[in-house]
């Protein structure tokens, strides 16, 4: 596949991702902050649904078509420190690198500060990648997966995990917190006047 087709494919996938973020309301700051307060579970439900879809797709590609997987090196340092920085940033800003772009497209001017911070962080990391990489290299286990540790092929493990996550999402989480309740909370938090003014940072979910 040529470079131009890869770029076009990336743009198409990005557009679909952006529409999904906007229509699901996961990009709204109050919804994001509400997830970290365990008061609105729209974000978790969307992430679980995306994970399940990805597991099934990878299982089919690997099991039926023999597509090879290329896992990254598993290291505790980047996972723990990077996850902590990202989580704190989302909780404080009500946005992440992906949702900030959707927020900017929807007219949330405050999202530009998050985008600028992400660009600044990427530049800082690029110029300091050597010492940052060395500092976060602890707990590295190489390119290891559950398929390497268990007597089951990847596609089988992926389908089993997808089924477990789907059961948790539909049987447990959705019954405890129905999606209608989450949407009602998001609707109550939406500050229309603030959105029209270019802000729209609704209060934390109640």
Coordinates of C-alpha atoms in Angstrom, one line a residue:
X1 CA 0.0 0.0 0.0
X2 CA 1.4 3.4 -1.0
X3 CA 2.1 6.2 1.4
X4 CA -0.8 8.3 0.1
X5 CA -3.3 5.5 0.6
X6 CA -1.9 4.9 4.2
X7 CA -2.5 8.7 4.9
X8 CA -6.0 8.6 3.4
X9 CA -6.8 5.4 5.5
X10 CA -5.5 7.1 8.6
X11 CA -7.6 10.2 7.9
X12 CA -10.7 8.1 7.4
X13 CA -10.2 6.1 10.6
X14 CA -9.5 9.4 12.5
X15 CA -12.7 10.9 11.2
X16 CA -14.7 7.8 12.2
X17 CA -13.0 7.9 15.7
X18 CA -13.9 11.6 16.0
X19 CA -17.5 11.1 15.1
X20 CA -17.8 8.2 17.6
X21 CA -16.3 10.4 20.3
X22 CA -18.7 13.2 19.6
X23 CA -21.8 11.1 19.3
X24 CA -21.1 9.1 22.4
X25 CA -20.4 12.3 24.3
X26 CA -17.2 10.8 25.6
X27 CA -15.4 13.9 24.5
X28 CA -17.3 16.1 26.9
X29 CA -15.2 17.3 29.9
X30 CA -17.9 16.6 32.5
X31 CA -18.2 13.0 31.2
X32 CA -14.4 12.4 31.4
X33 CA -14.1 13.9 34.9
X34 CA -17.2 12.0 36.0
X35 CA -15.5 8.7 35.0
X36 CA -12.6 9.5 37.4
X37 CA -15.1 10.2 40.1
X38 CA -16.9 6.9 39.4
X39 CA -20.1 8.9 38.8
X40 CA -20.4 8.5 35.0
X41 CA -19.3 5.3 33.3
X42 CA -19.8 6.3 29.6
X43 CA -16.0 6.5 29.1
X44 CA -15.4 3.0 30.6
X45 CA -18.2 1.5 28.5
X46 CA -16.9 3.0 25.3
X47 CA -13.4 1.8 26.0
X48 CA -14.6 -1.7 26.8
X49 CA -16.7 -1.8 23.7
X50 CA -13.7 -0.7 21.6
X51 CA -11.4 -3.3 23.3
X52 CA -13.9 -6.1 22.7
X53 CA -14.2 -5.1 19.0
X54 CA -10.5 -5.0 18.6
X55 CA -10.0 -8.4 20.3
X56 CA -12.5 -10.0 17.9
X57 CA -11.0 -8.3 14.9
X58 CA -7.5 -9.4 15.8
X59 CA -8.7 -12.9 16.6
X60 CA -10.2 -13.3 13.1
X61 CA -7.2 -11.8 11.4
X62 CA -4.8 -14.0 13.3
X63 CA -6.8 -17.2 13.4
X64 CA -8.5 -17.2 9.9
X65 CA -6.0 -15.2 7.8
X66 CA -2.7 -15.8 9.6
X67 CA -1.9 -12.2 10.2
X68 CA 1.2 -11.9 12.3
X69 CA 1.2 -9.8 15.5
X70 CA 4.0 -7.5 16.5
X71 CA 3.6 -6.7 20.2
X72 CA 5.7 -4.0 21.9
X73 CA 8.1 -4.7 24.7
X74 CA 6.3 -4.9 28.0
X75 CA 7.9 -2.6 30.6
X76 CA 6.4 -1.6 33.9
X77 CA 8.1 1.8 33.9
X78 CA 6.4 3.4 30.9
X79 CA 3.1 1.7 31.8
X80 CA 3.0 2.9 35.4
X81 CA 4.5 6.4 35.0
X82 CA 2.9 7.1 31.7
X83 CA -0.5 5.9 32.9
X84 CA -0.2 8.0 36.0
X85 CA 0.7 11.2 34.0
X86 CA -2.1 10.6 31.5
X87 CA -4.7 9.8 34.2
X88 CA -3.9 12.9 36.3
X89 CA -3.9 15.0 33.1
X90 CA -7.3 13.8 32.0
X91 CA -8.8 14.2 35.5
X92 CA -7.5 17.8 35.8
X93 CA -8.1 19.0 32.2
X94 CA -11.2 17.1 31.3
X95 CA -9.5 16.0 28.1
X96 CA -6.9 13.8 26.6
X97 CA -4.9 14.1 23.4
X98 CA -7.7 12.3 21.4
X99 CA -10.7 14.0 22.9
X100 CA -9.1 17.4 22.9
X101 CA -9.1 17.3 19.1
X102 CA -12.8 16.4 19.0
X103 CA -13.5 19.1 21.6
X104 CA -11.7 21.7 19.4
X105 CA -13.7 20.6 16.4
X106 CA -16.9 20.9 18.4
X107 CA -16.0 24.5 19.4
X108 CA -14.5 24.1 22.9
X109 CA -11.7 26.7 22.8
X110 CA -10.3 25.5 26.1
X111 CA -9.2 22.3 24.3
X112 CA -6.5 24.3 22.5
X113 CA -4.5 24.5 25.7
X114 CA -4.6 20.7 26.0
X115 CA -3.5 20.3 22.4
X116 CA -0.7 22.9 22.9
X117 CA 0.4 21.0 26.0
X118 CA 0.5 17.7 24.2
X119 CA 2.6 19.2 21.4
X120 CA 5.0 20.7 23.9
X121 CA 5.2 17.4 25.8
X122 CA 6.0 15.5 22.5
X123 CA 8.8 18.0 21.6
X124 CA 10.2 17.7 25.1
X125 CA 10.2 13.9 24.9
X126 CA 11.7 14.0 21.5
X127 CA 14.7 16.0 22.6
X128 CA 15.2 14.0 25.8
X129 CA 14.3 10.5 24.7
X130 CA 17.6 9.0 25.7
X131 CA 17.6 9.9 29.4
X132 CA 13.8 9.5 29.7
X133 CA 14.0 6.0 28.1
X134 CA 16.8 5.0 30.5
X135 CA 14.9 6.3 33.5
X136 CA 11.8 4.3 32.6
X137 CA 13.5 1.2 31.5
X138 CA 12.9 -0.7 34.8
X139 CA 10.7 -3.7 34.9
X140 CA 11.2 -4.7 31.2
X141 CA 10.1 -8.2 30.3
X142 CA 10.6 -8.1 26.6
X143 CA 8.0 -8.9 24.0
X144 CA 5.9 -11.3 26.0
X145 CA 2.2 -12.0 25.7
X146 CA -0.3 -14.3 27.4
X147 CA -0.2 -16.5 24.3
X148 CA 3.5 -17.1 25.1
X149 CA 2.7 -18.1 28.7
X150 CA -0.5 -20.2 28.2
X151 CA -1.1 -23.3 26.1
X152 CA -3.6 -21.5 23.9
X153 CA -3.3 -19.7 20.6
X154 CA -3.7 -15.9 20.5
X155 CA -7.0 -16.0 18.7
X156 CA -8.5 -18.3 21.2
X157 CA -7.3 -16.2 24.2
X158 CA -8.6 -13.1 22.4
X159 CA -12.0 -14.5 22.0
X160 CA -12.2 -15.7 25.6
X161 CA -11.1 -12.3 26.9
X162 CA -13.6 -10.6 24.6
X163 CA -16.4 -12.8 26.0
X164 CA -15.4 -12.0 29.6
X165 CA -15.3 -8.3 28.9
X166 CA -18.6 -8.4 27.1
X167 CA -20.2 -10.2 30.0
X168 CA -18.9 -7.7 32.4
X169 CA -20.1 -4.8 30.3
X170 CA -23.6 -6.1 29.5
X171 CA -24.4 -8.2 32.6
X172 CA -22.6 -6.3 35.4
X173 CA -21.8 -2.7 34.4
X174 CA -24.8 -1.9 32.3
X175 CA -27.2 -3.3 35.0
X176 CA -25.5 -1.3 37.7
X177 CA -25.4 1.9 35.7
X178 CA -27.7 1.8 32.7
X179 CA -26.6 3.9 29.7
X180 CA -29.8 6.0 30.0
X181 CA -28.7 7.2 33.4
X182 CA -25.3 8.2 32.2
X183 CA -26.8 10.1 29.3
X184 CA -29.2 11.9 31.6
X185 CA -26.3 13.0 33.8
X186 CA -24.3 14.2 30.7
X187 CA -27.4 16.1 29.5
X188 CA -27.8 17.8 32.9
X189 CA -24.2 18.8 32.9
X190 CA -24.1 20.3 29.4
X191 CA -23.7 24.1 29.7
X192 CA -25.1 25.3 26.3
X193 CA -24.2 28.9 27.0
X194 CA -20.6 28.0 27.8
X195 CA -20.3 25.8 24.7
X196 CA -21.6 28.6 22.5
X197 CA -19.1 30.9 24.1
X198 CA -16.3 28.4 23.3
X199 CA -15.8 26.9 26.7
X200 CA -18.4 24.4 27.8
X201 CA -16.4 22.9 30.6
X202 CA -19.3 21.5 32.5
X203 CA -19.1 20.7 36.2
X204 CA -18.0 17.3 37.4
X205 CA -20.6 14.6 37.1
X206 CA -23.0 14.4 40.1

